[in-house]
Amino acid sequence: MKSLLVTGGAGFIGANFVQYWLNHYPYHKLVVLDALTYAGNLANLEAVKDHPNLTFVHGNILNTELVKELMQHHQTDTVVHFAAESHVDRSITGPDAFLETNIMGTHSLLKAAKQIWLDSGVDDHRFHHVSTDEVYGTLAENDPPFTEATAYAPNSPYAASKASSDHLVRAYQETYGLKTTISNCSNNYGSYHFPEKLIPLVITNILADKALPIYGDGKQVRDWLYVEDHARGIELVLSKGKIGENYNIGGHNEWHNIDIVKLICQLMNEAFATEPELAQRFPDALSVAKGSAESLITFVKDRPGHDRRYAIDAAKSRCELGYEPAESFETGIRKTLQWYLNNEEWWRSVMDGSYQGWVSQQYHA
Ligand code: NAD
Ligand code: TYD
C-alpha cells in the first residue's frame, strides 16, 4: 500500500487530483496537508470526505516539524506537492506570500523529506513537485512551444517563485540524492476552479451580469488543459518518470483569451436558450438571458509584465510516459460550464467564505 502526502489538496488541482487518486487507488493512504487559504476549501473535498483512507490535516507546509511528524506517523513514501500561492495578479500586488509559500514552503518540505527519508535510509521514496510552464517566460507568436530544455525566464513574481522552487527541488536531487520529479503544466480548467481565474471568473460574472474584464487587447495565448488530464499526467510521472527529470504536461490547445471568452459567452447564450429554467435560477443574468452575454465584454488596462503566449511541447511526456490528454477542449469546456451551472452553492460559498467545513485532524500551523 502506498502512502501519499498531498500538499495543497484542498485547492483546485489538488482536490481534483485527490478525487482522481482515491477513485483509481482506493486502497492507498492519502494525507492532505493544506493551510486553507482563500483558495483552499474543504468544499472541494466534500465528495470524498468519508473515504476511509483519506486524512485531512489543516496546517502549513512552512511548519517543517508538522510535515516530519505527518510523514513519520503515516509512513509516507510519496509527496505530491501542489501547495502554492497561484494567482499571478495577486503576486503583482503582494509578492511576499508567494515567496514564503512557494519558495520557503517548498524548502521546508524538502528538508522534512530529506530528514525522514534520506537520513533514515528510506530508499523507496518520491518527491513530486507540481510546477508550471510560466517558469519558461513568454513566447512570440511563431516561436516553437516550450520544451524541457527551454531556459527558465520567469516574468511575474508568481513565476519567479515557482522557478526558484523548481531549482531547490533539483538541488536536493543533485546534492543529497532525494528522488525527485517535476512536472511543468500549462493552464488548467475544470471543476473547483476558484472564480478569480479567467474561465470560472467569466462564467460566474455572466451569471451575475457583471463585466467580463479582458486585459489589454485580449490577444494573449494560453494552452488550456482539462484538470483531470493533469492528474493523469502526474500519475504517469509517478509511475514511469525518471528521477531528477522535468516533464512538460500540456493540452495542445492554444487559445487567444478573447476567443475563449467569446466561446464561453456563446455556450452560455445557448444554454440559456435551450434551458428556460436557467433564467429563473439566475435572475441577475439579464444579458445572457437575452442571448447577448458578449455585451459584458470589457477591455481593461493590461496586467503589468503580461506574458504574451504560453505553449507546451509535451513530446517528452508522450514518448517516455505515453502521455496524451484524453479530454477534447470541445467536451471539457462544456462539462466545465455545466459543472458551474449545477454547483452554484459551491462557487457562492467559496467566494464569500461561508462553507462550513469538516476536518479530520486539526493542527495549529
Ligand atoms: P490553488 O491556488 O487553487 O490551490 C493552492 C492550495 O494550496 C490551496 O488549497 C491553499 O489553501 C494551499 N496552500 C497555499 N499556501 C499553503 C501553505 N503555506 N501551506 C499549505 N497549503 C497551502 O492552486 P492550483 O491552481 O490548484 O495550483 C496547484 C499547483 O499547480 C500550484 O503549485 C501551481 O503553481 C501549479 N499549477 C497550476 C496551474 C493552473 O492552471 N492552475 C497550472 C500549472 C501549475
Ligand atoms: P489566469 O487565469 O489568471 O491565468 P495565468 O495568468 O496564470 O495564465 O489568466 C489567464 C489569462 O487571462 C491571462 O492571459 C490573463 C487573462 N485574464 C484576463 O484577461 N482577464 C481576467 O479577468 C483574468 C483573471 C485573466
Short mmCIF file of C-alpha atoms and ligand atoms in Angstrom, two decimals:
data_model
loop_
_atom_site.label_atom_id
_atom_site.label_comp_id
_atom_site.label_asym_id
_atom_site.label_seq_id
_atom_site.Cartn_x
_atom_site.Cartn_y
_atom_site.Cartn_z
CA MET A 1 0.00 0.00 0.00
CA LYS A 2 1.34 3.42 -0.97
CA SER A 3 1.13 6.33 1.45
CA LEU A 4 0.92 9.78 -0.15
CA LEU A 5 1.25 13.20 1.43
CA VAL A 6 -0.57 15.64 -0.86
CA THR A 7 0.09 19.30 -0.09
CA GLY A 8 -2.48 21.85 -1.27
CA GLY A 9 -5.04 19.08 -1.78
CA ALA A 10 -7.93 21.42 -0.95
CA GLY A 11 -7.12 23.73 -3.87
CA PHE A 12 -8.31 23.48 -7.46
CA ILE A 13 -5.87 20.98 -8.98
CA GLY A 14 -5.00 19.28 -5.70
CA ALA A 15 -8.65 18.47 -4.95
CA ASN A 16 -9.20 17.11 -8.45
CA PHE A 17 -6.04 15.01 -8.03
CA VAL A 18 -7.20 13.67 -4.63
CA GLN A 19 -10.57 12.65 -6.10
CA TYR A 20 -8.87 11.07 -9.12
CA TRP A 21 -6.39 9.19 -6.93
CA LEU A 22 -8.98 7.83 -4.48
CA ASN A 23 -11.12 6.68 -7.42
CA HIS A 24 -8.20 4.83 -9.00
CA TYR A 25 -6.27 3.71 -5.91
CA PRO A 26 -8.84 3.50 -3.10
CA TYR A 27 -6.53 1.25 -1.08
CA HIS A 28 -3.71 3.86 -0.93
CA LYS A 29 -3.37 6.01 2.17
CA LEU A 30 -3.72 9.69 1.33
CA VAL A 31 -2.98 12.54 3.73
CA VAL A 32 -3.87 16.04 2.57
CA LEU A 33 -1.97 18.91 4.19
CA ASP A 34 -3.50 22.28 3.41
CA ALA A 35 -3.45 25.69 5.12
CA LEU A 36 -6.94 26.51 3.75
CA THR A 37 -6.06 29.93 2.38
CA TYR A 38 -8.77 31.79 0.45
CA ALA A 39 -8.04 29.37 -2.43
CA GLY A 40 -8.27 26.19 -0.40
CA ASN A 41 -11.69 24.94 0.56
CA LEU A 42 -12.89 21.79 2.25
CA ALA A 43 -15.92 22.07 -0.01
CA ASN A 44 -13.57 20.87 -2.78
CA LEU A 45 -13.14 17.55 -0.95
CA GLU A 46 -16.74 17.14 0.23
CA ALA A 47 -17.28 14.28 -2.26
CA VAL A 48 -14.51 12.15 -0.69
CA LYS A 49 -14.60 13.31 2.92
CA ASP A 50 -15.85 9.94 4.22
CA HIS A 51 -13.26 7.91 2.34
CA PRO A 52 -11.63 5.60 4.91
CA ASN A 53 -8.10 6.17 3.55
CA LEU A 54 -8.27 9.99 3.40
CA THR A 55 -6.99 12.14 6.25
CA PHE A 56 -7.21 15.91 6.03
CA VAL A 57 -4.78 17.96 8.11
CA HIS A 58 -5.21 21.70 8.46
CA GLY A 59 -1.66 23.01 8.56
CA ASN A 60 1.07 24.95 6.83
CA ILE A 61 3.88 23.49 4.71
CA LEU A 62 6.19 26.04 6.34
CA ASN A 63 5.84 24.02 9.56
CA THR A 64 8.67 21.53 8.96
CA GLU A 65 8.14 19.76 12.30
CA LEU A 66 4.50 19.13 11.43
CA VAL A 67 5.44 17.78 7.99
CA LYS A 68 8.03 15.46 9.56
CA GLU A 69 5.55 14.27 12.17
CA LEU A 70 2.97 13.50 9.45
CA MET A 71 5.48 11.72 7.24
CA GLN A 72 6.69 9.62 10.14
CA HIS A 73 3.25 8.83 11.54
CA HIS A 74 1.74 7.91 8.17
CA GLN A 75 4.92 6.30 6.80
CA THR A 76 4.72 8.50 3.73
CA ASP A 77 6.59 7.14 0.70
CA THR A 78 5.36 9.75 -1.83
CA VAL A 79 4.96 13.51 -1.56
CA VAL A 80 2.91 15.23 -4.26
CA HIS A 81 3.41 18.94 -3.74
CA PHE A 82 0.68 21.25 -5.07
CA ALA A 83 0.51 23.81 -2.25
CA ALA A 84 1.25 27.28 -3.57
CA GLU A 85 0.05 30.80 -3.97
CA SER A 86 -1.07 30.53 -7.57
CA HIS A 87 -2.67 33.72 -8.88
CA VAL A 88 -0.41 35.96 -10.99
CA ASP A 89 -2.47 39.12 -10.30
CA ARG A 90 -2.11 38.63 -6.53
CA SER A 91 1.64 38.07 -6.95
CA ILE A 92 1.86 41.52 -8.56
CA THR A 93 0.04 43.33 -5.75
CA GLY A 94 1.52 41.24 -2.89
CA PRO A 95 4.53 39.07 -3.75
CA ASP A 96 5.60 38.24 -0.15
CA ALA A 97 3.16 35.37 0.37
CA PHE A 98 4.39 33.85 -2.92
CA LEU A 99 8.00 33.85 -1.78
CA GLU A 100 7.04 32.46 1.63
CA THR A 101 4.84 29.58 0.49
CA ASN A 102 6.29 28.78 -2.92
CA ILE A 103 9.98 29.07 -2.07
CA MET A 104 10.33 28.72 1.71
CA GLY A 105 7.37 26.30 1.89
CA THR A 106 8.87 24.05 -0.77
CA HIS A 107 12.20 24.18 1.03
CA SER A 108 10.51 23.24 4.29
CA LEU A 109 9.05 20.13 2.60
CA LEU A 110 12.39 19.23 1.03
CA LYS A 111 14.12 19.49 4.41
CA ALA A 112 11.47 17.29 6.02
CA ALA A 113 11.70 14.72 3.21
CA LYS A 114 15.49 14.65 3.41
CA GLN A 115 15.43 14.06 7.15
CA ILE A 116 12.64 11.47 7.18
CA TRP A 117 13.78 9.53 4.12
CA LEU A 118 17.47 10.08 3.42
CA ASP A 119 18.77 10.44 6.96
CA SER A 120 16.96 7.20 7.92
CA GLY A 121 17.95 5.23 4.82
CA VAL A 122 14.45 5.00 3.30
CA ASP A 123 15.33 4.23 -0.29
CA ASP A 124 11.85 3.75 -1.74
CA HIS A 125 10.50 7.31 -1.87
CA ARG A 126 9.46 10.02 -4.33
CA PHE A 127 9.08 13.77 -4.02
CA HIS A 128 6.98 15.07 -6.91
CA HIS A 129 6.84 18.83 -7.36
CA VAL A 130 3.96 20.33 -9.34
CA SER A 131 5.17 23.32 -11.33
CA THR A 132 4.07 25.45 -14.22
CA ASP A 133 5.01 26.39 -17.78
CA GLU A 134 5.14 30.02 -16.60
CA VAL A 135 8.73 29.43 -15.41
CA TYR A 136 9.79 29.47 -19.08
CA GLY A 137 8.60 33.05 -19.60
CA THR A 138 6.84 34.14 -22.74
CA LEU A 139 6.74 33.17 -26.43
CA ALA A 140 6.26 35.24 -29.56
CA GLU A 141 3.50 34.23 -31.95
CA ASN A 142 5.64 31.97 -34.14
CA ASP A 143 8.10 30.64 -31.57
CA PRO A 144 8.18 26.88 -31.07
CA PRO A 145 6.49 25.74 -27.84
CA PHE A 146 8.38 25.30 -24.56
CA THR A 147 10.36 22.09 -24.19
CA GLU A 148 12.01 20.86 -21.01
CA ALA A 149 15.27 22.29 -22.40
CA THR A 150 13.88 25.84 -22.67
CA ALA A 151 15.81 28.15 -20.35
CA TYR A 152 13.86 29.45 -17.35
CA ALA A 153 12.94 33.13 -17.76
CA PRO A 154 10.09 33.87 -15.33
CA ASN A 155 8.39 37.26 -15.66
CA SER A 156 5.92 37.55 -12.77
CA PRO A 157 6.66 37.21 -9.05
CA TYR A 158 4.50 34.06 -9.16
CA ALA A 159 6.54 32.53 -11.99
CA ALA A 160 9.82 33.57 -10.33
CA SER A 161 8.78 31.92 -7.06
CA LYS A 162 7.84 28.71 -8.88
CA ALA A 163 11.13 28.77 -10.80
CA SER A 164 13.01 29.14 -7.52
CA SER A 165 11.17 26.20 -6.03
CA ASP A 166 11.96 24.07 -9.11
CA HIS A 167 15.65 24.91 -8.67
CA LEU A 168 15.54 23.91 -4.99
CA VAL A 169 13.94 20.58 -5.88
CA ARG A 170 16.65 20.00 -8.47
CA ALA A 171 19.36 20.95 -5.95
CA TYR A 172 18.05 18.48 -3.37
CA GLN A 173 18.22 15.75 -6.01
CA GLU A 174 21.70 16.63 -7.21
CA THR A 175 23.19 17.39 -3.80
CA TYR A 176 21.54 14.91 -1.45
CA GLY A 177 20.13 12.28 -3.79
CA LEU A 178 16.48 12.94 -2.92
CA LYS A 179 14.36 11.11 -5.52
CA THR A 180 12.52 13.97 -7.15
CA THR A 181 10.48 14.65 -10.29
CA ILE A 182 8.95 17.90 -11.53
CA SER A 183 6.01 18.46 -13.89
CA ASN A 184 5.57 21.79 -15.69
CA CYS A 185 1.97 22.12 -16.72
CA SER A 186 0.03 24.62 -18.83
CA ASN A 187 -3.17 26.44 -17.73
CA ASN A 188 -5.73 24.07 -16.23
CA TYR A 189 -9.51 24.39 -16.34
CA GLY A 190 -12.37 22.31 -14.92
CA SER A 191 -14.40 21.85 -11.74
CA TYR A 192 -13.47 23.50 -8.40
CA HIS A 193 -11.53 26.28 -10.14
CA PHE A 194 -11.60 29.34 -7.88
CA PRO A 195 -13.53 32.13 -9.64
CA GLU A 196 -10.66 34.62 -9.77
CA LYS A 197 -9.03 32.82 -12.73
CA LEU A 198 -10.17 33.61 -16.26
CA ILE A 199 -12.56 30.75 -17.11
CA PRO A 200 -14.53 30.47 -13.84
CA LEU A 201 -14.48 34.27 -13.46
CA VAL A 202 -16.13 34.69 -16.85
CA ILE A 203 -18.76 32.03 -16.13
CA THR A 204 -19.72 33.41 -12.72
CA ASN A 205 -19.63 37.04 -13.90
CA ILE A 206 -22.03 36.19 -16.74
CA LEU A 207 -24.39 34.68 -14.15
CA ALA A 208 -24.12 37.88 -12.08
CA ASP A 209 -24.40 40.11 -15.17
CA LYS A 210 -21.04 41.66 -14.34
CA ALA A 211 -18.38 42.95 -16.76
CA LEU A 212 -16.00 40.38 -18.27
CA PRO A 213 -12.60 42.11 -17.96
CA ILE A 214 -10.20 41.44 -20.84
CA TYR A 215 -6.66 42.56 -20.10
CA GLY A 216 -5.03 44.63 -22.87
CA ASP A 217 -6.00 43.54 -26.39
CA GLY A 218 -7.07 40.02 -25.32
CA LYS A 219 -4.70 38.50 -27.89
CA GLN A 220 -2.56 36.72 -25.29
CA VAL A 221 -2.41 32.97 -25.80
CA ARG A 222 -2.77 30.22 -23.20
CA ASP A 223 -2.62 26.42 -23.71
CA TRP A 224 -5.60 25.01 -21.78
CA LEU A 225 -5.64 21.53 -20.23
CA TYR A 226 -8.58 19.77 -18.58
CA VAL A 227 -7.66 19.32 -14.91
CA GLU A 228 -8.24 15.56 -14.88
CA ASP A 229 -5.67 15.22 -17.68
CA HIS A 230 -3.18 16.95 -15.39
CA ALA A 231 -3.93 14.37 -12.66
CA ARG A 232 -3.33 11.57 -15.20
CA GLY A 233 -0.06 13.20 -16.25
CA ILE A 234 1.17 13.30 -12.64
CA GLU A 235 0.11 9.67 -12.20
CA LEU A 236 2.30 8.75 -15.20
CA VAL A 237 5.26 10.77 -13.93
CA LEU A 238 4.96 8.99 -10.57
CA SER A 239 4.83 5.55 -12.17
CA LYS A 240 7.18 5.95 -15.14
CA GLY A 241 9.10 9.21 -14.71
CA LYS A 242 12.86 9.19 -14.29
CA ILE A 243 14.35 10.58 -11.09
CA GLY A 244 15.71 14.10 -11.48
CA GLU A 245 13.71 14.83 -14.65
CA ASN A 246 11.21 17.54 -15.58
CA TYR A 247 8.14 16.65 -17.66
CA ASN A 248 6.01 19.13 -19.58
CA ILE A 249 2.28 18.44 -19.45
CA GLY A 250 0.05 20.31 -21.86
CA GLY A 251 -3.11 20.27 -23.86
CA HIS A 252 -2.10 21.07 -27.49
CA ASN A 253 -4.85 23.59 -27.12
CA GLU A 254 -3.81 27.21 -27.66
CA TRP A 255 -6.46 29.92 -27.43
CA HIS A 256 -6.44 33.72 -27.53
CA ASN A 257 -8.05 34.97 -24.31
CA ILE A 258 -10.65 36.98 -26.21
CA ASP A 259 -11.69 33.93 -28.24
CA ILE A 260 -12.11 31.77 -25.18
CA VAL A 261 -14.25 34.46 -23.53
CA LYS A 262 -16.38 34.75 -26.67
CA LEU A 263 -16.76 30.96 -26.80
CA ILE A 264 -17.94 30.85 -23.17
CA CYS A 265 -20.42 33.66 -23.93
CA GLN A 266 -21.76 31.73 -26.91
CA LEU A 267 -22.11 28.46 -24.95
CA MET A 268 -23.84 30.30 -22.10
CA ASN A 269 -26.23 32.00 -24.54
CA GLU A 270 -27.06 28.55 -25.97
CA ALA A 271 -27.56 27.01 -22.52
CA PHE A 272 -30.00 29.76 -21.51
CA ALA A 273 -31.85 29.49 -24.81
CA THR A 274 -32.34 25.72 -24.51
CA GLU A 275 -33.00 25.55 -20.74
CA PRO A 276 -35.52 28.28 -19.84
CA GLU A 277 -35.36 27.42 -16.12
CA LEU A 278 -31.81 28.87 -16.04
CA ALA A 279 -33.22 32.39 -16.33
CA GLN A 280 -35.35 31.67 -13.25
CA ARG A 281 -32.46 30.12 -11.30
CA PHE A 282 -30.17 33.03 -12.17
CA PRO A 283 -32.45 36.10 -12.18
CA ASP A 284 -29.47 38.52 -12.25
CA ALA A 285 -28.18 37.06 -15.52
CA LEU A 286 -30.04 39.54 -17.71
CA SER A 287 -27.63 39.83 -20.66
CA VAL A 288 -27.24 36.09 -21.21
CA ALA A 289 -30.99 35.61 -20.83
CA LYS A 290 -31.37 37.99 -23.79
CA GLY A 291 -28.79 35.95 -25.75
CA SER A 292 -26.10 38.61 -25.52
CA ALA A 293 -23.58 37.57 -22.87
CA GLU A 294 -20.81 39.04 -25.05
CA SER A 295 -22.19 42.54 -24.39
CA LEU A 296 -20.49 42.19 -20.97
CA ILE A 297 -17.00 42.01 -22.51
CA THR A 298 -14.97 44.99 -21.31
CA PHE A 299 -11.37 45.73 -22.31
CA VAL A 300 -9.37 46.92 -19.31
CA LYS A 301 -5.79 48.02 -18.58
CA ASP A 302 -3.26 45.27 -19.24
CA ARG A 303 -1.60 43.24 -16.46
CA PRO A 304 1.98 44.53 -15.90
CA GLY A 305 4.60 42.13 -17.33
CA HIS A 306 1.80 40.16 -19.02
CA ASP A 307 3.21 37.09 -20.79
CA ARG A 308 2.05 37.08 -24.39
CA ARG A 309 1.96 33.39 -25.14
CA TYR A 310 2.44 30.04 -23.42
CA ALA A 311 2.55 26.78 -25.37
CA ILE A 312 3.76 23.36 -24.31
CA ASP A 313 5.69 20.81 -26.31
CA ALA A 314 4.75 17.59 -24.49
CA ALA A 315 6.74 15.24 -26.77
CA LYS A 316 8.93 14.01 -23.91
CA SER A 317 5.91 13.04 -21.78
CA ARG A 318 4.30 11.42 -24.81
CA CYS A 319 7.39 9.37 -25.76
CA GLU A 320 8.68 8.47 -22.29
CA LEU A 321 5.43 8.20 -20.33
CA GLY A 322 2.81 7.51 -23.02
CA TYR A 323 1.03 10.73 -22.01
CA GLU A 324 -1.76 12.14 -24.18
CA PRO A 325 -4.61 14.41 -22.98
CA ALA A 326 -7.85 12.41 -23.01
CA GLU A 327 -10.39 15.25 -22.91
CA SER A 328 -11.04 17.38 -26.00
CA PHE A 329 -11.49 21.10 -25.37
CA GLU A 330 -14.91 20.95 -27.03
CA THR A 331 -16.21 18.46 -24.43
CA GLY A 332 -14.11 19.72 -21.50
CA ILE A 333 -15.33 23.31 -21.69
CA ARG A 334 -18.98 22.19 -21.97
CA LYS A 335 -18.57 19.90 -18.94
CA THR A 336 -16.95 22.75 -17.02
CA LEU A 337 -19.70 25.19 -17.84
CA GLN A 338 -22.36 22.65 -16.85
CA TRP A 339 -20.49 21.98 -13.59
CA TYR A 340 -20.65 25.69 -12.66
CA LEU A 341 -24.35 25.84 -13.58
CA ASN A 342 -25.01 22.79 -11.36
CA ASN A 343 -22.83 23.92 -8.46
CA GLU A 344 -23.94 27.45 -7.67
CA GLU A 345 -23.79 26.71 -3.96
CA TRP A 346 -20.10 25.72 -4.25
CA TRP A 347 -18.95 28.87 -6.06
CA ARG A 348 -21.02 31.22 -3.94
CA SER A 349 -19.73 29.62 -0.72
CA VAL A 350 -16.05 29.66 -1.73
CA MET A 351 -16.33 33.23 -2.93
CA ASP A 352 -17.89 34.53 0.30
CA GLY A 353 -16.08 32.01 2.56
CA SER A 354 -19.34 30.74 4.05
CA TYR A 355 -18.71 26.99 3.61
CA GLN A 356 -18.91 25.15 6.93
CA GLY A 357 -16.07 22.66 6.73
CA TRP A 358 -15.09 19.36 8.24
CA VAL A 359 -11.57 18.49 9.40
CA SER A 360 -10.33 15.06 10.35
CA GLN A 361 -7.22 16.35 12.14
CA GLN A 362 -6.71 19.90 13.32
CA TYR A 363 -3.19 21.25 13.78
CA HIS A 364 -2.10 24.75 14.56
CA ALA A 365 0.30 25.81 11.86
P1 NAD B 1 -4.88 26.91 -5.84
O1 NAD B 1 -4.50 28.30 -5.52
O2 NAD B 1 -6.27 26.61 -6.31
O3 NAD B 1 -4.63 25.97 -4.56
C1 NAD B 1 -3.49 26.08 -3.76
C2 NAD B 1 -3.74 25.28 -2.47
O4 NAD B 1 -2.57 25.38 -1.65
C3 NAD B 1 -4.90 25.81 -1.64
O5 NAD B 1 -5.69 24.74 -1.18
C4 NAD B 1 -4.23 26.53 -0.48
O6 NAD B 1 -5.01 26.53 0.71
C5 NAD B 1 -2.97 25.70 -0.32
N1 NAD B 1 -1.87 26.44 0.31
C6 NAD B 1 -1.43 27.69 -0.01
N2 NAD B 1 -0.43 28.05 0.81
C7 NAD B 1 -0.21 26.99 1.66
C8 NAD B 1 0.70 26.74 2.70
N3 NAD B 1 1.61 27.66 3.07
N4 NAD B 1 0.65 25.55 3.35
C9 NAD B 1 -0.27 24.61 2.99
N5 NAD B 1 -1.18 24.80 2.00
C10 NAD B 1 -1.14 25.98 1.34
O7 NAD B 1 -3.81 26.40 -6.88
P2 NAD B 1 -3.98 25.38 -8.09
O8 NAD B 1 -4.45 26.13 -9.28
O9 NAD B 1 -4.72 24.19 -7.62
O10 NAD B 1 -2.44 25.01 -8.35
C11 NAD B 1 -1.85 23.89 -7.68
C12 NAD B 1 -0.38 23.80 -8.09
O11 NAD B 1 -0.30 23.63 -9.50
C13 NAD B 1 0.43 25.06 -7.77
O12 NAD B 1 1.70 24.65 -7.33
C14 NAD B 1 0.51 25.79 -9.10
O13 NAD B 1 1.70 26.54 -9.18
C15 NAD B 1 0.53 24.62 -10.08
N6 NAD B 1 -0.02 24.91 -11.42
C16 NAD B 1 -1.26 25.48 -11.56
C17 NAD B 1 -1.78 25.67 -12.84
C18 NAD B 1 -3.17 26.25 -13.06
O14 NAD B 1 -3.56 26.45 -14.20
N7 NAD B 1 -3.96 26.50 -12.00
C19 NAD B 1 -1.02 25.31 -13.96
C20 NAD B 1 0.23 24.73 -13.76
C21 NAD B 1 0.71 24.52 -12.48
P1 TYD B 2 -5.29 33.49 -15.34
O1 TYD B 2 -6.50 32.64 -15.27
O2 TYD B 2 -5.06 34.48 -14.25
O3 TYD B 2 -4.04 32.51 -15.53
P2 TYD B 2 -2.49 32.87 -15.87
O4 TYD B 2 -2.23 34.30 -15.65
O5 TYD B 2 -1.76 32.02 -14.87
O6 TYD B 2 -2.28 32.42 -17.28
O7 TYD B 2 -5.33 34.29 -16.70
C1 TYD B 2 -5.40 33.65 -17.95
C2 TYD B 2 -5.25 34.71 -19.00
O8 TYD B 2 -6.41 35.55 -18.97
C3 TYD B 2 -4.07 35.62 -18.77
O9 TYD B 2 -3.51 35.98 -20.05
C4 TYD B 2 -4.67 36.86 -18.11
C5 TYD B 2 -6.06 36.92 -18.72
N1 TYD B 2 -7.12 37.48 -17.85
C6 TYD B 2 -7.95 38.47 -18.33
O10 TYD B 2 -7.82 38.93 -19.49
N2 TYD B 2 -8.93 38.95 -17.51
C7 TYD B 2 -9.11 38.48 -16.24
O11 TYD B 2 -10.02 38.97 -15.52
C8 TYD B 2 -8.25 37.44 -15.77
C9 TYD B 2 -8.41 36.90 -14.37
C10 TYD B 2 -7.27 36.97 -16.62
#
